[in-house]
Amino acid sequence: MAGGRSRAPRRAAFAALVTLLFLACVFFFLSATTITSAVPNSPASRLAAVRRHAEDHAAVLAAYAAHARRLSSDSASQTESFLSTSSRLSALSSRLSVSTVALLEKEARGHVKRARALAAGAKEAFDTQSKILKLSDTVFAVGQQLLRARRDGQLNSRIAAVSTPKSLHCLAMRLMESLLANASAAPDVDPAVPPPELTDPSLYHYAIFSDNILAVSVVVASAARAASEPSRHVFHVVTAPMYLPSFRVWFARRPPPLGSHVQLLAASDFPFLNASYSPVLRQIEAGNRDVALRELDYLRFYLPEMFPALERVVLLEDDVVVQRDLAELWRVDLGGRVNGALDTCFGGFRRYGKYLNFSEPAVRERFSPSACAWSYGVNVFDLQAWRRDQCTEHFHQLMDMVT
């Protein structure tokens, strides 16, 4: 009995020790989880996010302000709003530090909200692309109705029903008169013989596909100002033929800064882009409206044919504001791959399964639903690897499957 009593305290002590070890382990795991989950919301990460938003919106409003100065005196108050909000955002960005992030985060949120509201309100006044797009949609619809009427033999009886609305006709005339007046006053920025830097593979070449003049000018200006050698940066802007004269007028009056170069092109400038070669053009001519509205997006798949003398091109979206020198992208080793881009998927987000119809056998055979999609904001393309792997030919095969 005495031996049993002497062992009881030892058991109790051992049980207490095990309990303490268990509680210590639980506390350690809970602490690690708390620290890990707090990292994304740490002051440093919040500071970086606030600074990025402030600088981006300041750049956008500064661009709108520069455009507003050239308009009539009616825009004076709006110009002042752009400049004041942009300067506040810039000043706030310079004051940011980890110690003040909690106080300035609320102030930055208010300025960013005002910047977004100003930019949204200015879009209708400054960016005529939306008006031109509405006119283009109406012209396309009228053309389709005329084709159907001609096929049905009812052209004479139905032509009155498909006439262009008077308001849009007046808009078209005003836009055309303004365009002709500006074009006659501005010099041509695209000579018949392109300068040698446009085809020099030793320079840094960018491709931008867009109809938005103001957005493209922001991309070009920000990239040039962030570059250590701006004169070595060449921007190839591809737009629809109807927007090309406007682009030429804009860049003739506002040349790219610091000696950088801009080449303005339309789809019609590439002779190989015809219905006999491109299924994209065949579908547009056949009346596929979805393809027609996204023609510039599809033209990205012809980069090697558009720029046969180049070896590497960086594709930029028109919503990018560049804040660092992009020259390093030409020194990135792609390891023989065609494309280098930012991986933006996590978990089930941005996987191929979200975008492609895997009920189609042709899709199941060629793609994996778990493959990661990528951001189109900034892409590096090795055009030599593209030609080697015949990526455009594979694109044609997929487009031919579209009915």
Short mmCIF file of C-alpha atoms in Angstrom, two decimals:
data_model
loop_
_atom_site.label_atom_id
_atom_site.label_comp_id
_atom_site.label_asym_id
_atom_site.label_seq_id
_atom_site.Cartn_x
_atom_site.Cartn_y
_atom_site.Cartn_z
CA MET A 1 0.00 0.00 0.00
CA ALA A 2 2.84 2.36 0.82
CA GLY A 3 4.43 1.67 -2.60
CA GLY A 4 1.08 2.44 -4.27
CA ARG A 5 0.80 5.72 -2.39
CA SER A 6 4.34 6.73 -3.40
CA ARG A 7 3.62 6.17 -7.05
CA ALA A 8 0.44 8.28 -7.04
CA PRO A 9 2.22 11.66 -6.73
CA ARG A 10 4.54 10.67 -9.56
CA ARG A 11 1.60 9.89 -11.81
CA ALA A 12 -0.03 13.17 -10.89
CA ALA A 13 3.16 15.08 -11.66
CA PHE A 14 3.60 13.25 -14.96
CA ALA A 15 -0.01 14.00 -15.94
CA ALA A 16 0.48 17.66 -15.05
CA LEU A 17 3.66 17.81 -17.17
CA VAL A 18 1.89 16.23 -20.16
CA THR A 19 -0.98 18.71 -19.77
CA LEU A 20 1.40 21.65 -19.68
CA LEU A 21 3.21 20.40 -22.81
CA PHE A 22 -0.12 19.99 -24.59
CA LEU A 23 -1.23 23.52 -23.66
CA ALA A 24 2.15 24.92 -24.77
CA CYS A 25 1.79 23.22 -28.17
CA VAL A 26 -1.75 24.56 -28.58
CA PHE A 27 -0.56 28.07 -27.68
CA PHE A 28 2.32 27.81 -30.18
CA PHE A 29 0.08 26.74 -33.07
CA LEU A 30 -2.50 29.40 -32.30
CA SER A 31 0.23 32.08 -32.18
CA ALA A 32 1.71 30.92 -35.48
CA THR A 33 -1.72 30.99 -37.13
CA THR A 34 -2.38 34.48 -35.81
CA ILE A 35 0.97 35.78 -37.06
CA THR A 36 0.51 34.18 -40.47
CA SER A 37 -2.97 35.56 -40.90
CA ALA A 38 -1.83 39.00 -39.80
CA VAL A 39 0.89 39.31 -42.41
CA PRO A 40 -1.42 40.35 -45.30
CA ASN A 41 -2.91 43.07 -43.04
CA SER A 42 0.38 44.24 -41.56
CA PRO A 43 1.12 47.98 -41.56
CA ALA A 44 3.77 47.53 -44.25
CA SER A 45 1.37 45.78 -46.66
CA ARG A 46 -1.38 48.29 -45.97
CA LEU A 47 1.11 51.11 -46.50
CA ALA A 48 2.16 49.67 -49.88
CA ALA A 49 -1.48 49.32 -50.97
CA VAL A 50 -2.36 52.89 -49.93
CA ARG A 51 0.74 54.31 -51.66
CA ARG A 52 0.01 52.35 -54.85
CA HIS A 53 -3.62 53.50 -55.01
CA ALA A 54 -2.67 57.11 -54.30
CA GLU A 55 0.07 57.24 -56.96
CA ASP A 56 -2.05 55.48 -59.61
CA HIS A 57 -5.07 57.73 -59.15
CA ALA A 58 -2.86 60.82 -59.01
CA ALA A 59 -1.36 59.87 -62.39
CA VAL A 60 -4.78 59.28 -63.95
CA LEU A 61 -6.17 62.61 -62.73
CA ALA A 62 -3.04 64.45 -63.86
CA ALA A 63 -3.60 63.06 -67.36
CA TYR A 64 -7.25 64.18 -67.36
CA ALA A 65 -6.18 67.61 -66.08
CA ALA A 66 -3.67 68.00 -68.91
CA HIS A 67 -6.44 67.23 -71.39
CA ALA A 68 -8.92 69.53 -69.64
CA ARG A 69 -6.56 72.52 -69.97
CA ARG A 70 -6.92 72.31 -73.75
CA LEU A 71 -10.71 72.48 -73.70
CA SER A 72 -12.93 75.55 -73.41
CA SER A 73 -13.10 77.80 -70.34
CA ASP A 74 -16.22 75.88 -69.25
CA SER A 75 -13.89 73.15 -68.02
CA ALA A 76 -11.85 75.47 -65.77
CA SER A 77 -13.52 74.35 -62.55
CA GLN A 78 -13.22 70.72 -63.49
CA THR A 79 -9.54 71.21 -64.34
CA GLU A 80 -9.00 72.77 -60.91
CA SER A 81 -10.73 69.78 -59.27
CA PHE A 82 -8.45 67.37 -61.13
CA LEU A 83 -5.30 69.28 -60.20
CA SER A 84 -6.22 69.77 -56.54
CA THR A 85 -7.17 66.14 -55.98
CA SER A 86 -4.11 64.89 -57.87
CA SER A 87 -1.79 67.14 -55.83
CA ARG A 88 -3.41 66.00 -52.58
CA LEU A 89 -2.91 62.36 -53.53
CA SER A 90 0.72 62.99 -54.49
CA ALA A 91 1.37 64.87 -51.25
CA LEU A 92 -0.33 62.16 -49.24
CA SER A 93 1.75 59.48 -50.98
CA SER A 94 4.97 61.28 -49.99
CA ARG A 95 3.85 61.52 -46.35
CA LEU A 96 3.09 57.83 -45.97
CA SER A 97 5.11 55.85 -43.44
CA VAL A 98 4.50 52.78 -41.32
CA SER A 99 4.00 54.86 -38.19
CA THR A 100 1.25 56.98 -39.75
CA VAL A 101 -0.52 54.41 -41.89
CA ALA A 102 -3.46 54.00 -39.47
CA LEU A 103 -4.21 57.75 -39.55
CA LEU A 104 -3.58 58.35 -43.25
CA GLU A 105 -5.42 55.27 -44.52
CA LYS A 106 -8.80 56.89 -43.91
CA GLU A 107 -7.69 60.15 -45.55
CA ALA A 108 -6.30 58.28 -48.56
CA ARG A 109 -9.53 56.33 -48.94
CA GLY A 110 -11.50 59.58 -49.17
CA HIS A 111 -9.16 61.11 -51.76
CA VAL A 112 -9.14 57.93 -53.86
CA LYS A 113 -12.94 57.81 -53.77
CA ARG A 114 -13.10 61.42 -54.97
CA ALA A 115 -10.51 60.69 -57.68
CA ARG A 116 -12.57 57.78 -59.00
CA ALA A 117 -15.71 59.92 -59.06
CA LEU A 118 -13.92 62.72 -60.94
CA ALA A 119 -12.45 60.30 -63.49
CA ALA A 120 -15.82 58.63 -64.04
CA GLY A 121 -17.54 61.97 -64.50
CA ALA A 122 -14.89 63.17 -66.95
CA LYS A 123 -14.99 60.07 -69.11
CA GLU A 124 -18.17 61.11 -70.91
CA ALA A 125 -16.88 64.66 -71.50
CA PHE A 126 -13.29 63.87 -72.53
CA ASP A 127 -13.30 60.37 -73.94
CA THR A 128 -15.30 60.41 -77.17
CA GLN A 129 -14.61 56.71 -77.65
CA SER A 130 -17.91 55.78 -76.01
CA LYS A 131 -19.82 58.03 -78.42
CA ILE A 132 -17.91 56.69 -81.40
CA LEU A 133 -18.52 53.12 -80.22
CA LYS A 134 -22.27 53.78 -80.03
CA LEU A 135 -22.16 55.18 -83.55
CA SER A 136 -20.14 52.16 -84.72
CA ASP A 137 -22.69 49.80 -83.16
CA THR A 138 -25.53 51.60 -84.94
CA VAL A 139 -23.71 51.54 -88.28
CA PHE A 140 -23.02 47.82 -87.86
CA ALA A 141 -26.67 47.12 -87.02
CA VAL A 142 -27.86 49.16 -90.00
CA GLY A 143 -25.46 47.29 -92.29
CA GLN A 144 -26.72 43.94 -91.06
CA GLN A 145 -30.33 44.97 -91.61
CA LEU A 146 -29.53 46.19 -95.12
CA LEU A 147 -27.81 42.89 -95.96
CA ARG A 148 -30.81 40.91 -94.73
CA ALA A 149 -33.20 43.21 -96.61
CA ARG A 150 -31.17 42.80 -99.81
CA ARG A 151 -31.20 39.01 -99.44
CA ASP A 152 -34.95 39.09 -98.88
CA GLY A 153 -35.53 41.33 -101.90
CA GLN A 154 -37.20 43.93 -99.71
CA LEU A 155 -34.60 46.69 -99.82
CA ASN A 156 -36.84 49.39 -101.28
CA SER A 157 -39.67 48.81 -98.83
CA ARG A 158 -37.49 48.55 -95.74
CA ILE A 159 -34.78 51.11 -96.35
CA ALA A 160 -36.71 53.83 -94.49
CA ALA A 161 -36.95 51.60 -91.42
CA VAL A 162 -33.18 51.21 -91.10
CA SER A 163 -32.09 54.81 -91.53
CA THR A 164 -29.58 56.15 -89.03
CA PRO A 165 -31.15 58.08 -86.10
CA LYS A 166 -30.94 61.84 -86.59
CA SER A 167 -29.06 62.43 -83.33
CA LEU A 168 -26.37 59.92 -84.25
CA HIS A 169 -26.12 61.31 -87.76
CA CYS A 170 -25.50 64.79 -86.33
CA LEU A 171 -22.95 63.34 -83.90
CA ALA A 172 -21.16 61.64 -86.79
CA MET A 173 -21.03 64.88 -88.77
CA ARG A 174 -19.68 66.88 -85.80
CA LEU A 175 -17.04 64.26 -85.09
CA MET A 176 -16.00 64.15 -88.73
CA GLU A 177 -15.78 67.95 -89.00
CA SER A 178 -13.68 68.14 -85.83
CA LEU A 179 -11.45 65.32 -87.02
CA LEU A 180 -10.86 66.91 -90.42
CA ALA A 181 -10.09 70.28 -88.85
CA ASN A 182 -7.56 68.78 -86.47
CA ALA A 183 -6.00 66.58 -89.14
CA SER A 184 -5.48 69.53 -91.49
CA ALA A 185 -3.74 71.49 -88.74
CA ALA A 186 -1.46 68.66 -87.54
CA PRO A 187 1.56 67.21 -89.31
CA ASP A 188 1.74 63.55 -90.25
CA VAL A 189 3.60 61.54 -87.62
CA ASP A 190 3.87 58.37 -89.67
CA PRO A 191 6.10 58.95 -92.71
CA ALA A 192 5.96 56.65 -95.70
CA VAL A 193 9.40 55.28 -94.82
CA PRO A 194 9.39 54.29 -91.12
CA PRO A 195 12.45 55.35 -89.11
CA PRO A 196 14.97 52.57 -88.40
CA GLU A 197 14.32 52.46 -84.65
CA LEU A 198 10.86 51.01 -85.29
CA THR A 199 12.43 47.75 -86.52
CA ASP A 200 15.65 47.72 -84.46
CA PRO A 201 15.59 44.52 -82.34
CA SER A 202 18.22 45.93 -79.97
CA LEU A 203 15.71 48.49 -78.65
CA TYR A 204 12.85 47.92 -76.18
CA HIS A 205 9.61 47.37 -78.08
CA TYR A 206 6.07 47.48 -76.68
CA ALA A 207 2.75 46.61 -78.32
CA ILE A 208 -0.50 48.27 -77.22
CA PHE A 209 -3.86 47.32 -78.76
CA SER A 210 -6.49 49.92 -77.90
CA ASP A 211 -9.10 52.39 -79.12
CA ASN A 212 -8.70 54.65 -76.07
CA ILE A 213 -6.47 57.59 -76.96
CA LEU A 214 -6.19 59.05 -73.48
CA ALA A 215 -5.42 55.69 -71.85
CA VAL A 216 -2.71 54.91 -74.40
CA SER A 217 -1.10 58.32 -73.87
CA VAL A 218 -0.95 57.64 -70.10
CA VAL A 219 0.73 54.26 -70.69
CA VAL A 220 3.31 55.73 -73.08
CA ALA A 221 4.08 58.79 -70.95
CA SER A 222 4.39 56.82 -67.69
CA ALA A 223 6.63 54.16 -69.24
CA ALA A 224 8.88 56.77 -70.87
CA ARG A 225 9.24 58.82 -67.68
CA ALA A 226 10.03 55.72 -65.61
CA ALA A 227 12.76 54.60 -68.04
CA SER A 228 16.44 55.33 -67.49
CA GLU A 229 16.98 55.47 -71.28
CA PRO A 230 13.68 56.72 -72.76
CA SER A 231 15.08 57.05 -76.29
CA ARG A 232 15.53 53.25 -76.44
CA HIS A 233 11.83 52.56 -75.84
CA VAL A 234 9.53 52.10 -78.86
CA PHE A 235 5.73 51.86 -78.54
CA HIS A 236 3.73 50.21 -81.34
CA VAL A 237 0.07 51.23 -80.97
CA VAL A 238 -2.47 49.23 -82.99
CA THR A 239 -6.01 50.54 -83.24
CA ALA A 240 -9.06 50.30 -85.49
CA PRO A 241 -8.88 52.23 -88.79
CA MET A 242 -11.62 54.65 -87.75
CA TYR A 243 -9.58 55.78 -84.71
CA LEU A 244 -6.19 56.05 -86.43
CA PRO A 245 -6.56 59.71 -87.60
CA SER A 246 -7.48 60.76 -84.05
CA PHE A 247 -4.43 58.96 -82.66
CA ARG A 248 -2.19 60.71 -85.20
CA VAL A 249 -3.56 64.13 -84.30
CA TRP A 250 -3.15 63.46 -80.58
CA PHE A 251 0.47 62.31 -80.77
CA ALA A 252 1.38 64.99 -83.33
CA ARG A 253 0.33 67.66 -80.86
CA ARG A 254 1.57 65.75 -77.80
CA PRO A 255 4.71 63.85 -78.84
CA PRO A 256 5.94 61.04 -76.59
CA PRO A 257 8.16 62.47 -73.85
CA LEU A 258 11.95 62.29 -73.44
CA GLY A 259 12.74 61.08 -76.93
CA SER A 260 10.76 57.83 -76.85
CA HIS A 261 9.17 56.63 -80.09
CA VAL A 262 5.57 55.83 -81.07
CA GLN A 263 4.36 54.00 -84.17
CA LEU A 264 0.64 54.28 -84.91
CA LEU A 265 -0.91 51.44 -86.88
CA ALA A 266 -4.32 50.12 -87.91
CA ALA A 267 -5.33 46.60 -88.80
CA SER A 268 -5.54 47.69 -92.44
CA ASP A 269 -1.78 48.44 -92.40
CA PHE A 270 -0.97 44.71 -92.37
CA PRO A 271 -1.57 43.18 -95.83
CA PHE A 272 -1.49 39.61 -94.49
CA LEU A 273 -4.61 40.30 -92.39
CA ASN A 274 -7.26 39.19 -94.87
CA ALA A 275 -10.06 36.65 -94.94
CA SER A 276 -8.04 34.13 -96.94
CA TYR A 277 -5.41 33.91 -94.18
CA SER A 278 -7.13 34.82 -90.92
CA PRO A 279 -10.22 33.02 -89.58
CA VAL A 280 -10.82 36.12 -87.45
CA LEU A 281 -11.36 38.24 -90.56
CA ARG A 282 -13.48 35.50 -92.14
CA GLN A 283 -15.81 35.44 -89.15
CA ILE A 284 -16.06 39.23 -89.10
CA GLU A 285 -16.98 39.28 -92.79
CA ALA A 286 -19.52 36.53 -92.11
CA GLY A 287 -21.26 38.79 -89.58
CA ASN A 288 -19.95 37.40 -86.27
CA ARG A 289 -20.59 40.44 -84.10
CA ASP A 290 -18.86 39.04 -81.00
CA VAL A 291 -15.59 38.65 -82.90
CA ALA A 292 -15.99 42.04 -84.62
CA LEU A 293 -16.36 43.88 -81.30
CA ARG A 294 -13.20 42.25 -79.95
CA GLU A 295 -11.11 42.40 -83.12
CA LEU A 296 -8.20 44.18 -81.42
CA ASP A 297 -8.05 41.47 -78.75
CA TYR A 298 -7.72 38.80 -81.43
CA LEU A 299 -5.01 40.74 -83.28
CA ARG A 300 -2.63 40.03 -80.39
CA PHE A 301 -2.22 36.54 -81.81
CA TYR A 302 -0.45 38.00 -84.87
CA LEU A 303 2.45 39.73 -83.09
CA PRO A 304 5.23 37.79 -84.94
CA GLU A 305 3.66 38.57 -88.33
CA MET A 306 3.06 42.23 -87.44
CA PHE A 307 6.66 42.76 -86.33
CA PRO A 308 8.79 40.28 -88.30
CA ALA A 309 12.10 42.04 -87.53
CA LEU A 310 11.64 41.90 -83.74
CA GLU A 311 12.70 39.13 -81.38
CA ARG A 312 10.96 40.16 -78.16
CA VAL A 313 7.92 42.35 -77.47
CA VAL A 314 6.24 43.43 -74.25
CA LEU A 315 2.44 43.59 -74.52
CA LEU A 316 0.89 46.34 -72.38
CA GLU A 317 -2.79 46.82 -71.59
CA ASP A 318 -4.15 50.36 -71.85
CA ASP A 319 -5.06 50.49 -68.13
CA VAL A 320 -1.42 50.25 -66.97
CA VAL A 321 0.41 53.09 -65.20
CA VAL A 322 4.14 52.28 -65.26
CA GLN A 323 6.14 53.29 -62.19
CA ARG A 324 9.46 51.47 -62.77
CA ASP A 325 11.86 51.02 -65.65
CA LEU A 326 10.65 48.11 -67.80
CA ALA A 327 14.03 47.55 -69.49
CA GLU A 328 14.73 44.64 -67.14
CA LEU A 329 11.99 42.66 -68.90
CA TRP A 330 14.30 42.26 -71.89
CA ARG A 331 16.83 40.51 -69.68
CA VAL A 332 14.39 37.99 -68.20
CA ASP A 333 15.30 34.41 -69.15
CA LEU A 334 12.09 32.74 -70.35
CA GLY A 335 13.79 29.35 -70.65
CA GLY A 336 12.64 28.83 -74.22
CA ARG A 337 9.01 29.56 -73.39
CA VAL A 338 6.84 31.83 -75.49
CA ASN A 339 5.25 33.95 -72.77
CA GLY A 340 6.24 35.43 -69.44
CA ALA A 341 3.43 36.87 -67.30
CA LEU A 342 2.22 37.34 -63.76
CA ASP A 343 0.57 34.28 -62.21
CA THR A 344 -2.70 35.54 -60.70
CA CYS A 345 -4.50 32.35 -59.66
CA PHE A 346 -4.91 30.89 -56.19
CA GLY A 347 -7.15 28.02 -55.15
CA GLY A 348 -9.85 27.70 -57.79
CA PHE A 349 -9.60 31.34 -58.84
CA ARG A 350 -8.50 32.16 -62.43
CA ARG A 351 -8.18 28.57 -63.56
CA TYR A 352 -8.94 27.48 -67.12
CA GLY A 353 -12.03 25.68 -65.83
CA LYS A 354 -13.61 29.09 -65.13
CA TYR A 355 -13.19 30.32 -68.71
CA LEU A 356 -13.29 27.38 -71.13
CA ASN A 357 -16.10 24.96 -71.94
CA PHE A 358 -14.62 21.58 -71.02
CA SER A 359 -17.73 19.77 -72.19
CA GLU A 360 -16.25 20.19 -75.68
CA PRO A 361 -13.94 17.27 -76.62
CA ALA A 362 -11.51 19.58 -78.44
CA VAL A 363 -11.07 21.67 -75.27
CA ARG A 364 -10.64 18.61 -73.03
CA GLU A 365 -7.94 17.21 -75.31
CA ARG A 366 -5.84 20.38 -75.39
CA PHE A 367 -6.23 22.04 -72.00
CA SER A 368 -6.35 21.24 -68.31
CA PRO A 369 -9.14 22.80 -66.22
CA SER A 370 -6.68 23.29 -63.33
CA ALA A 371 -4.15 25.20 -65.47
CA CYS A 372 -3.50 28.73 -64.24
CA ALA A 373 -4.60 31.76 -66.24
CA TRP A 374 -2.53 34.94 -66.16
CA SER A 375 -2.81 38.70 -66.11
CA TYR A 376 -2.73 40.49 -69.48
CA GLY A 377 -1.55 43.77 -67.99
CA VAL A 378 2.15 43.20 -68.75
CA ASN A 379 3.28 40.22 -70.87
CA VAL A 380 6.70 39.40 -72.29
CA PHE A 381 6.64 37.51 -75.60
CA ASP A 382 9.61 35.73 -77.16
CA LEU A 383 8.64 36.05 -80.82
CA GLN A 384 11.31 33.59 -81.95
CA ALA A 385 9.88 30.90 -79.66
CA TRP A 386 6.39 31.85 -80.88
CA ARG A 387 7.43 31.25 -84.49
CA ARG A 388 9.20 28.03 -83.56
CA ASP A 389 6.13 26.61 -81.79
CA GLN A 390 3.74 27.89 -84.51
CA CYS A 391 1.40 29.45 -81.95
CA THR A 392 -0.51 31.45 -84.56
CA GLU A 393 -1.26 28.26 -86.53
CA HIS A 394 -2.63 26.64 -83.36
CA PHE A 395 -4.77 29.72 -82.78
CA HIS A 396 -6.16 29.39 -86.31
CA GLN A 397 -7.09 25.76 -85.67
CA LEU A 398 -9.04 26.75 -82.55
CA MET A 399 -10.75 29.67 -84.30
CA ASP A 400 -11.84 27.37 -87.14
CA MET A 401 -13.71 25.29 -84.55
CA VAL A 402 -15.83 28.30 -83.58
CA THR A 403 -19.18 28.24 -85.32
#
